[in-house]
Short mmCIF file of C-alpha atoms in Angstrom, two decimals:
data_model
loop_
_atom_site.label_atom_id
_atom_site.label_comp_id
_atom_site.label_asym_id
_atom_site.label_seq_id
_atom_site.Cartn_x
_atom_site.Cartn_y
_atom_site.Cartn_z
CA MET A 1262 102.85 72.31 89.47
CA THR A 1263 101.80 70.90 92.81
CA ALA A 1264 103.50 68.07 94.69
CA VAL A 1265 100.54 65.83 93.83
CA GLU A 1266 100.97 66.61 90.14
CA ASN A 1267 104.69 65.85 90.42
CA GLN A 1268 103.87 62.47 91.93
CA ALA A 1269 101.56 61.75 89.02
CA HIS A 1270 104.38 62.62 86.58
CA PRO A 1271 107.59 61.43 88.28
CA THR A 1272 109.70 61.93 85.15
CA ARG A 1273 108.74 65.57 84.77
CA ASN A 1274 111.61 67.98 85.41
CA THR A 1275 110.69 69.98 88.54
CA THR A 1276 113.52 72.48 88.06
CA ASP A 1277 112.38 73.81 84.70
CA GLN A 1278 114.55 76.86 84.05
CA ASN A 1279 111.66 78.59 82.28
CA ASP A 1280 109.65 78.45 85.51
CA GLN A 1281 109.57 81.85 87.26
CA ASN A 1282 109.89 80.08 90.64
CA TYR A 1283 113.21 78.61 89.52
CA ARG A 1284 114.72 81.99 88.59
CA GLU A 1285 113.50 83.91 91.60
CA SER A 1286 113.26 82.40 95.07
CA LEU A 1287 109.89 82.24 96.76
CA ALA A 1288 111.22 84.24 99.71
CA ASP A 1289 112.28 87.06 97.39
CA ARG A 1290 108.85 87.07 95.75
CA PHE A 1291 107.03 87.29 99.09
CA SER A 1292 109.42 90.02 100.21
CA LYS A 1293 108.49 92.06 97.14
CA VAL A 1294 104.77 91.47 97.75
CA PHE A 1295 105.19 92.64 101.35
CA ASP A 1296 107.13 95.74 100.36
CA ASN A 1297 104.83 96.66 97.48
CA GLU A 1298 101.39 95.56 98.65
CA TRP A 1299 101.00 94.08 102.11
CA ARG A 1300 102.50 96.88 104.13
CA SER A 1301 99.82 99.28 102.88
CA ALA A 1302 97.08 96.67 103.28
CA PHE A 1303 98.27 95.82 106.80
CA GLU A 1304 98.35 99.48 107.82
CA GLY A 1305 94.94 100.05 106.27
CA LEU A 1306 93.44 97.12 108.17
CA GLN A 1307 94.91 98.44 111.40
CA MET A 1308 93.51 101.90 110.73
CA GLY A 1309 90.16 100.19 110.19
CA GLY A 1310 90.29 98.72 113.68
CA PHE A 1311 91.97 95.35 113.12
CA THR A 1312 94.57 94.24 115.65
CA GLY A 1313 97.97 93.32 114.22
CA GLU A 1314 97.25 89.61 114.58
CA LYS A 1315 93.80 89.88 112.98
CA ALA A 1316 95.23 91.92 110.08
CA ILE A 1317 97.89 89.26 109.47
CA ASN A 1318 95.25 86.51 109.55
CA GLU A 1319 93.16 88.37 106.96
CA LEU A 1320 96.17 88.80 104.68
CA CYS A 1321 97.04 85.11 105.04
CA LYS A 1322 93.50 84.20 103.99
CA LEU A 1323 94.08 86.15 100.77
CA VAL A 1324 97.16 84.06 99.98
CA LYS A 1325 95.29 80.82 100.60
CA VAL A 1326 92.35 81.88 98.43
CA SER A 1327 94.58 83.03 95.57
CA ASN A 1328 96.09 79.56 95.18
#
């Protein structure tokens, strides 16, 4: 649920214990994604000629699009 949705439903419980984000911190989830997926993607982009900064920007675009 987004912040806008929470504002539309102020009585809704935002710490629902059935919510995966409640049980596992967002930082832990991103750490797992980095370890399992991004490291290979980052290295592959660099091998394909991307600079480190450009590779990071491309990976960030993927996160934005997936939301």
